[in-house]
Amino acid sequence: MPVAERYVRLLATAGVERGLIGPREVGRLWERHVINCAVLSEAVPEGASVIDIGSGAGLPGLVLAIVRPDLDITLLEPLLRRTTFLNEAVEELGLANVTVRRGRAEEVAKDYAVDVVTARAVAPLDRLATWGLPLLRVGGEMLALKGERAAQELAEAEPVLRKLGVRRAELLLVGQGKVDPPTTLVRLVAERIPERGGRRSKRKGDRSPTSG
């Protein structure tokens, strides 16, 4: 909890000053953002390697790193001002299980084969899957935090998901009894991985270069 509190203070100060968090969000950082992301941990296997794409201010990736020190997490973000904030936050919070990488998913897919890809409010599901699935190992899963349109997005994305080699697609509710309403996740399990060049396995201790 002390680490989470320090992170919320960072969001409310530097996050707002740098335009990563809207000023109106400061009063609801805990319930709307931090706790909403923390319950994602219910769906992530123990000891998993994770890439959070379009990490922004670290939601959900930094929150997940705080509540689950067993995870090996890469925060993937293309914008310099955001990766600068993320690197500073990782250092300030003392998170040894986090790497920050500047880049787009489609540019770095050849470097990864992780267990889990996460994303929150990045793009519609069909586009998100196109970016995220190539980062997974076969049998890995993408967990996308979605709102009330989750079921509709999943139905609309079905043809694209089939082409991308998704073995299973489902809606999950996490955080029941902790957040109201519960957080809705779209879970995609990869049967095969779309080709994006050479790949290497991402393991604990095998970290990508941090750039800011």
PDB file of C-alpha atoms in Angstrom:
ATOM      1  CA  MET A   1       0.000   0.000   0.000  1.00  0.00           C
ATOM      2  CA  PRO A   2       2.763   2.569   0.696  1.00  0.00           C
ATOM      3  CA  VAL A   3       4.165   1.991  -2.815  1.00  0.00           C
ATOM      4  CA  ALA A   4       0.701   2.346  -4.336  1.00  0.00           C
ATOM      5  CA  GLU A   5       0.168   5.569  -2.395  1.00  0.00           C
ATOM      6  CA  ARG A   6       3.450   6.981  -3.736  1.00  0.00           C
ATOM      7  CA  TYR A   7       2.389   6.066  -7.254  1.00  0.00           C
ATOM      8  CA  VAL A   8      -0.953   7.842  -6.838  1.00  0.00           C
ATOM      9  CA  ARG A   9       0.902  10.946  -5.627  1.00  0.00           C
ATOM     10  CA  LEU A  10       3.082  10.786  -8.754  1.00  0.00           C
ATOM     11  CA  LEU A  11      -0.007  10.558 -10.961  1.00  0.00           C
ATOM     12  CA  ALA A  12      -1.631  13.485  -9.155  1.00  0.00           C
ATOM     13  CA  THR A  13       1.458  15.693  -9.494  1.00  0.00           C
ATOM     14  CA  ALA A  14       3.893  14.879 -12.308  1.00  0.00           C
ATOM     15  CA  GLY A  15       1.247  12.902 -14.181  1.00  0.00           C
ATOM     16  CA  VAL A  16      -1.054  15.912 -14.340  1.00  0.00           C
ATOM     17  CA  GLU A  17       1.743  18.412 -14.993  1.00  0.00           C
ATOM     18  CA  ARG A  18       2.941  16.391 -18.004  1.00  0.00           C
ATOM     19  CA  GLY A  19      -0.532  15.833 -19.419  1.00  0.00           C
ATOM     20  CA  LEU A  20      -0.681  12.093 -18.716  1.00  0.00           C
ATOM     21  CA  ILE A  21      -3.632  12.402 -16.353  1.00  0.00           C
ATOM     22  CA  GLY A  22      -6.454  14.904 -16.663  1.00  0.00           C
ATOM     23  CA  PRO A  23      -6.853  17.289 -13.687  1.00  0.00           C
ATOM     24  CA  ARG A  24     -10.448  16.127 -13.212  1.00  0.00           C
ATOM     25  CA  GLU A  25      -9.226  12.568 -12.641  1.00  0.00           C
ATOM     26  CA  VAL A  26      -7.198  13.405  -9.526  1.00  0.00           C
ATOM     27  CA  GLY A  27     -10.130  12.963  -7.144  1.00  0.00           C
ATOM     28  CA  ARG A  28     -10.924   9.504  -8.484  1.00  0.00           C
ATOM     29  CA  LEU A  29      -7.492   8.057  -9.156  1.00  0.00           C
ATOM     30  CA  TRP A  30      -7.958   5.235  -6.672  1.00  0.00           C
ATOM     31  CA  GLU A  31     -11.370   3.872  -7.610  1.00  0.00           C
ATOM     32  CA  ARG A  32     -11.466   4.638 -11.339  1.00  0.00           C
ATOM     33  CA  HIS A  33      -7.869   3.915 -12.239  1.00  0.00           C
ATOM     34  CA  VAL A  34      -5.642   2.199  -9.665  1.00  0.00           C
ATOM     35  CA  ILE A  35      -8.036  -0.316  -8.073  1.00  0.00           C
ATOM     36  CA  ASN A  36      -9.708  -0.864 -11.431  1.00  0.00           C
ATOM     37  CA  CYS A  37      -6.318  -1.958 -12.781  1.00  0.00           C
ATOM     38  CA  ALA A  38      -5.141  -3.804  -9.659  1.00  0.00           C
ATOM     39  CA  VAL A  39      -7.916  -6.399  -9.928  1.00  0.00           C
ATOM     40  CA  LEU A  40      -6.494  -7.419 -13.310  1.00  0.00           C
ATOM     41  CA  SER A  41      -3.983  -9.413 -11.258  1.00  0.00           C
ATOM     42  CA  GLU A  42      -6.705 -12.008 -10.612  1.00  0.00           C
ATOM     43  CA  ALA A  43      -6.408 -13.138 -14.242  1.00  0.00           C
ATOM     44  CA  VAL A  44      -2.591 -13.218 -14.558  1.00  0.00           C
ATOM     45  CA  PRO A  45      -0.774 -16.528 -13.875  1.00  0.00           C
ATOM     46  CA  GLU A  46       1.939 -16.673 -11.234  1.00  0.00           C
ATOM     47  CA  GLY A  47       5.440 -15.793 -12.425  1.00  0.00           C
ATOM     48  CA  ALA A  48       4.257 -14.696 -15.877  1.00  0.00           C
ATOM     49  CA  SER A  49       6.175 -12.478 -18.276  1.00  0.00           C
ATOM     50  CA  VAL A  50       3.948  -9.528 -19.209  1.00  0.00           C
ATOM     51  CA  ILE A  51       4.015  -6.712 -21.756  1.00  0.00           C
ATOM     52  CA  ASP A  52       1.713  -3.745 -21.182  1.00  0.00           C
ATOM     53  CA  ILE A  53       1.240  -2.056 -24.556  1.00  0.00           C
ATOM     54  CA  GLY A  54       0.530   1.652 -24.809  1.00  0.00           C
ATOM     55  CA  SER A  55       1.368   1.910 -21.126  1.00  0.00           C
ATOM     56  CA  GLY A  56       0.927   5.701 -20.909  1.00  0.00           C
ATOM     57  CA  ALA A  57       1.067   6.693 -17.245  1.00  0.00           C
ATOM     58  CA  GLY A  58       1.514   3.043 -16.222  1.00  0.00           C
ATOM     59  CA  LEU A  59      -2.090   1.884 -16.225  1.00  0.00           C
ATOM     60  CA  PRO A  60      -2.364  -1.047 -15.839  1.00  0.00           C
ATOM     61  CA  GLY A  61       1.297  -2.085 -16.083  1.00  0.00           C
ATOM     62  CA  LEU A  62       2.773  -0.205 -13.114  1.00  0.00           C
ATOM     63  CA  VAL A  63      -0.179  -1.069 -10.895  1.00  0.00           C
ATOM     64  CA  LEU A  64       0.211  -4.735 -11.810  1.00  0.00           C
ATOM     65  CA  ALA A  65       3.917  -4.554 -10.969  1.00  0.00           C
ATOM     66  CA  ILE A  66       3.137  -3.079  -7.554  1.00  0.00           C
ATOM     67  CA  VAL A  67       0.579  -5.716  -6.538  1.00  0.00           C
ATOM     68  CA  ARG A  68       2.375  -8.663  -8.195  1.00  0.00           C
ATOM     69  CA  PRO A  69       6.153  -8.589  -7.608  1.00  0.00           C
ATOM     70  CA  ASP A  70       6.317 -12.149  -8.985  1.00  0.00           C
ATOM     71  CA  LEU A  71       5.647 -10.847 -12.505  1.00  0.00           C
ATOM     72  CA  ASP A  72       8.281  -9.747 -15.037  1.00  0.00           C
ATOM     73  CA  ILE A  73       6.714  -6.688 -16.687  1.00  0.00           C
ATOM     74  CA  THR A  74       7.697  -4.627 -19.703  1.00  0.00           C
ATOM     75  CA  LEU A  75       5.992  -1.262 -20.157  1.00  0.00           C
ATOM     76  CA  LEU A  76       5.847  -0.581 -23.896  1.00  0.00           C
ATOM     77  CA  GLU A  77       5.148   3.014 -24.877  1.00  0.00           C
ATOM     78  CA  PRO A  78       6.067   4.928 -28.067  1.00  0.00           C
ATOM     79  CA  LEU A  79       6.086   8.511 -26.715  1.00  0.00           C
ATOM     80  CA  LEU A  80       9.254   9.913 -25.133  1.00  0.00           C
ATOM     81  CA  ARG A  81       7.547  12.087 -22.503  1.00  0.00           C
ATOM     82  CA  ARG A  82       5.606   9.064 -21.293  1.00  0.00           C
ATOM     83  CA  THR A  83       8.586   6.712 -21.190  1.00  0.00           C
ATOM     84  CA  THR A  84      10.482   9.409 -19.284  1.00  0.00           C
ATOM     85  CA  PHE A  85       7.710   9.501 -16.690  1.00  0.00           C
ATOM     86  CA  LEU A  86       7.572   5.703 -16.531  1.00  0.00           C
ATOM     87  CA  ASN A  87      11.324   5.373 -16.004  1.00  0.00           C
ATOM     88  CA  GLU A  88      11.224   7.987 -13.249  1.00  0.00           C
ATOM     89  CA  ALA A  89       8.258   6.227 -11.616  1.00  0.00           C
ATOM     90  CA  VAL A  90       9.964   2.822 -11.722  1.00  0.00           C
ATOM     91  CA  GLU A  91      13.046   4.302 -10.037  1.00  0.00           C
ATOM     92  CA  GLU A  92      11.041   6.282  -7.480  1.00  0.00           C
ATOM     93  CA  LEU A  93       8.919   3.268  -6.544  1.00  0.00           C
ATOM     94  CA  GLY A  94      11.838   0.833  -6.509  1.00  0.00           C
ATOM     95  CA  LEU A  95      10.186  -1.687  -8.840  1.00  0.00           C
ATOM     96  CA  ALA A  96      12.836  -4.267  -9.696  1.00  0.00           C
ATOM     97  CA  ASN A  97      10.412  -6.323 -11.793  1.00  0.00           C
ATOM     98  CA  VAL A  98       9.782  -3.634 -14.441  1.00  0.00           C
ATOM     99  CA  THR A  99      11.494  -2.657 -17.692  1.00  0.00           C
ATOM    100  CA  VAL A 100      10.437   0.379 -19.739  1.00  0.00           C
ATOM    101  CA  ARG A 101      10.841   0.203 -23.494  1.00  0.00           C
ATOM    102  CA  ARG A 102      10.110   2.949 -25.961  1.00  0.00           C
ATOM    103  CA  GLY A 103       8.512   1.662 -29.161  1.00  0.00           C
ATOM    104  CA  ARG A 104       5.405   0.397 -30.877  1.00  0.00           C
ATOM    105  CA  ALA A 105       4.197  -3.180 -30.588  1.00  0.00           C
ATOM    106  CA  GLU A 106       4.530  -3.807 -34.309  1.00  0.00           C
ATOM    107  CA  GLU A 107       8.158  -2.598 -34.226  1.00  0.00           C
ATOM    108  CA  VAL A 108       9.334  -4.829 -31.367  1.00  0.00           C
ATOM    109  CA  ALA A 109       7.248  -7.988 -31.819  1.00  0.00           C
ATOM    110  CA  LYS A 110      10.271  -9.949 -33.097  1.00  0.00           C
ATOM    111  CA  ASP A 111      11.957  -9.450 -29.700  1.00  0.00           C
ATOM    112  CA  TYR A 112       9.286 -11.061 -27.537  1.00  0.00           C
ATOM    113  CA  ALA A 113       7.312 -14.215 -26.849  1.00  0.00           C
ATOM    114  CA  VAL A 114       5.643 -13.482 -23.497  1.00  0.00           C
ATOM    115  CA  ASP A 115       2.936 -15.163 -21.435  1.00  0.00           C
ATOM    116  CA  VAL A 116       0.556 -12.211 -21.164  1.00  0.00           C
ATOM    117  CA  VAL A 117      -0.098  -8.958 -23.003  1.00  0.00           C
ATOM    118  CA  THR A 118      -2.187  -6.295 -21.254  1.00  0.00           C
ATOM    119  CA  ALA A 119      -3.769  -3.087 -22.524  1.00  0.00           C
ATOM    120  CA  ARG A 120      -6.213  -0.487 -21.298  1.00  0.00           C
ATOM    121  CA  ALA A 121      -8.133   2.031 -23.442  1.00  0.00           C
ATOM    122  CA  VAL A 122      -5.561   1.837 -26.238  1.00  0.00           C
ATOM    123  CA  ALA A 123      -7.656   1.005 -29.318  1.00  0.00           C
ATOM    124  CA  PRO A 124     -10.644  -1.024 -30.574  1.00  0.00           C
ATOM    125  CA  LEU A 125     -10.226  -4.751 -29.975  1.00  0.00           C
ATOM    126  CA  ASP A 126      -9.511  -5.754 -33.583  1.00  0.00           C
ATOM    127  CA  ARG A 127      -6.615  -3.287 -33.835  1.00  0.00           C
ATOM    128  CA  LEU A 128      -5.413  -4.111 -30.330  1.00  0.00           C
ATOM    129  CA  ALA A 129      -5.264  -7.808 -31.164  1.00  0.00           C
ATOM    130  CA  THR A 130      -3.308  -7.089 -34.344  1.00  0.00           C
ATOM    131  CA  TRP A 131      -0.682  -5.279 -32.269  1.00  0.00           C
ATOM    132  CA  GLY A 132      -0.643  -7.486 -29.190  1.00  0.00           C
ATOM    133  CA  LEU A 133      -0.939 -11.090 -30.356  1.00  0.00           C
ATOM    134  CA  PRO A 134       2.460 -11.150 -32.150  1.00  0.00           C
ATOM    135  CA  LEU A 135       4.106 -10.411 -28.791  1.00  0.00           C
ATOM    136  CA  LEU A 136       2.787 -13.649 -27.257  1.00  0.00           C
ATOM    137  CA  ARG A 137       4.069 -17.186 -27.148  1.00  0.00           C
ATOM    138  CA  VAL A 138       1.732 -19.894 -28.463  1.00  0.00           C
ATOM    139  CA  GLY A 139      -0.842 -20.460 -25.717  1.00  0.00           C
ATOM    140  CA  GLY A 140      -0.195 -17.008 -24.254  1.00  0.00           C
ATOM    141  CA  GLU A 141      -3.056 -14.632 -23.658  1.00  0.00           C
ATOM    142  CA  MET A 142      -4.029 -11.030 -24.168  1.00  0.00           C
ATOM    143  CA  LEU A 143      -6.022  -9.314 -21.408  1.00  0.00           C
ATOM    144  CA  ALA A 144      -7.701  -6.116 -22.563  1.00  0.00           C
ATOM    145  CA  LEU A 145      -9.513  -3.914 -20.050  1.00  0.00           C
ATOM    146  CA  LYS A 146     -12.758  -2.865 -21.686  1.00  0.00           C
ATOM    147  CA  GLY A 147     -15.928  -1.071 -20.642  1.00  0.00           C
ATOM    148  CA  GLU A 148     -19.602  -1.592 -21.301  1.00  0.00           C
ATOM    149  CA  ARG A 149     -19.054  -2.185 -25.045  1.00  0.00           C
ATOM    150  CA  ALA A 150     -16.796  -5.177 -24.436  1.00  0.00           C
ATOM    151  CA  ALA A 151     -19.260  -7.791 -25.700  1.00  0.00           C
ATOM    152  CA  GLN A 152     -20.047  -5.748 -28.796  1.00  0.00           C
ATOM    153  CA  GLU A 153     -16.361  -5.163 -29.552  1.00  0.00           C
ATOM    154  CA  LEU A 154     -15.656  -8.872 -29.174  1.00  0.00           C
ATOM    155  CA  ALA A 155     -18.443  -9.788 -31.586  1.00  0.00           C
ATOM    156  CA  GLU A 156     -17.324  -7.188 -34.149  1.00  0.00           C
ATOM    157  CA  ALA A 157     -13.697  -8.322 -33.939  1.00  0.00           C
ATOM    158  CA  GLU A 158     -14.426 -12.038 -34.373  1.00  0.00           C
ATOM    159  CA  PRO A 159     -13.438 -12.295 -38.087  1.00  0.00           C
ATOM    160  CA  VAL A 160     -10.113 -10.543 -37.410  1.00  0.00           C
ATOM    161  CA  LEU A 161      -9.443 -12.650 -34.316  1.00  0.00           C
ATOM    162  CA  ARG A 162     -10.025 -15.844 -36.285  1.00  0.00           C
ATOM    163  CA  LYS A 163      -7.511 -14.760 -38.929  1.00  0.00           C
ATOM    164  CA  LEU A 164      -4.982 -13.878 -36.231  1.00  0.00           C
ATOM    165  CA  GLY A 165      -5.093 -17.378 -34.748  1.00  0.00           C
ATOM    166  CA  VAL A 166      -7.088 -16.804 -31.575  1.00  0.00           C
ATOM    167  CA  ARG A 167      -8.008 -20.144 -30.009  1.00  0.00           C
ATOM    168  CA  ARG A 168     -10.401 -18.808 -27.413  1.00  0.00           C
ATOM    169  CA  ALA A 169     -12.034 -15.433 -26.809  1.00  0.00           C
ATOM    170  CA  GLU A 170     -14.115 -14.660 -23.739  1.00  0.00           C
ATOM    171  CA  LEU A 171     -15.273 -11.969 -21.349  1.00  0.00           C
ATOM    172  CA  LEU A 172     -14.106 -12.050 -17.730  1.00  0.00           C
ATOM    173  CA  LEU A 173     -15.307 -10.030 -14.746  1.00  0.00           C
ATOM    174  CA  VAL A 174     -12.606  -9.398 -12.129  1.00  0.00           C
ATOM    175  CA  GLY A 175     -12.683  -7.480  -8.870  1.00  0.00           C
ATOM    176  CA  GLN A 176     -16.165  -8.535  -7.847  1.00  0.00           C
ATOM    177  CA  GLY A 177     -16.746  -7.208  -4.339  1.00  0.00           C
ATOM    178  CA  LYS A 178     -13.726  -4.897  -4.704  1.00  0.00           C
ATOM    179  CA  VAL A 179     -14.811  -2.479  -7.439  1.00  0.00           C
ATOM    180  CA  ASP A 180     -18.289  -1.470  -8.515  1.00  0.00           C
ATOM    181  CA  PRO A 181     -18.941  -2.297 -11.252  1.00  0.00           C
ATOM    182  CA  PRO A 182     -16.417  -5.134 -11.636  1.00  0.00           C
ATOM    183  CA  THR A 183     -13.694  -4.661 -14.234  1.00  0.00           C
ATOM    184  CA  THR A 184     -14.468  -6.238 -17.616  1.00  0.00           C
ATOM    185  CA  LEU A 185     -11.663  -8.015 -19.436  1.00  0.00           C
ATOM    186  CA  VAL A 186     -11.547  -9.467 -22.912  1.00  0.00           C
ATOM    187  CA  ARG A 187      -9.306 -12.547 -22.792  1.00  0.00           C
ATOM    188  CA  LEU A 188      -7.789 -13.847 -26.027  1.00  0.00           C
ATOM    189  CA  VAL A 189      -5.760 -17.072 -26.073  1.00  0.00           C
ATOM    190  CA  ALA A 190      -3.324 -17.476 -28.969  1.00  0.00           C
ATOM    191  CA  GLU A 191      -3.350 -20.764 -30.881  1.00  0.00           C
ATOM    192  CA  ARG A 192      -0.739 -19.531 -33.329  1.00  0.00           C
ATOM    193  CA  ILE A 193       1.255 -16.319 -33.572  1.00  0.00           C
ATOM    194  CA  PRO A 194       1.064 -13.951 -36.553  1.00  0.00           C
ATOM    195  CA  GLU A 195       4.444 -13.760 -38.270  1.00  0.00           C
ATOM    196  CA  ARG A 196       6.462 -10.580 -37.685  1.00  0.00           C
ATOM    197  CA  GLY A 197      10.010 -11.718 -38.343  1.00  0.00           C
ATOM    198  CA  GLY A 198      12.401 -13.506 -35.988  1.00  0.00           C
ATOM    199  CA  ARG A 199      11.490 -14.022 -32.344  1.00  0.00           C
ATOM    200  CA  ARG A 200      13.267 -14.694 -29.116  1.00  0.00           C
ATOM    201  CA  SER A 201      11.812 -15.894 -25.861  1.00  0.00           C
ATOM    202  CA  LYS A 202      11.357 -13.355 -23.065  1.00  0.00           C
ATOM    203  CA  ARG A 203      12.393 -14.885 -19.746  1.00  0.00           C
ATOM    204  CA  LYS A 204      13.042 -13.571 -16.276  1.00  0.00           C
ATOM    205  CA  GLY A 205      16.482 -12.042 -16.260  1.00  0.00           C
ATOM    206  CA  ASP A 206      16.411 -11.515 -20.033  1.00  0.00           C
ATOM    207  CA  ARG A 207      15.385  -7.868 -20.154  1.00  0.00           C
ATOM    208  CA  SER A 208      15.078  -5.576 -23.116  1.00  0.00           C
ATOM    209  CA  PRO A 209      17.119  -2.379 -23.223  1.00  0.00           C
ATOM    210  CA  THR A 210      15.461   0.449 -21.374  1.00  0.00           C
ATOM    211  CA  SER A 211      15.147   3.635 -23.386  1.00  0.00           C
ATOM    212  CA  GLY A 212      13.752   7.004 -22.504  1.00  0.00           C
TER     213      GLY A 212
END
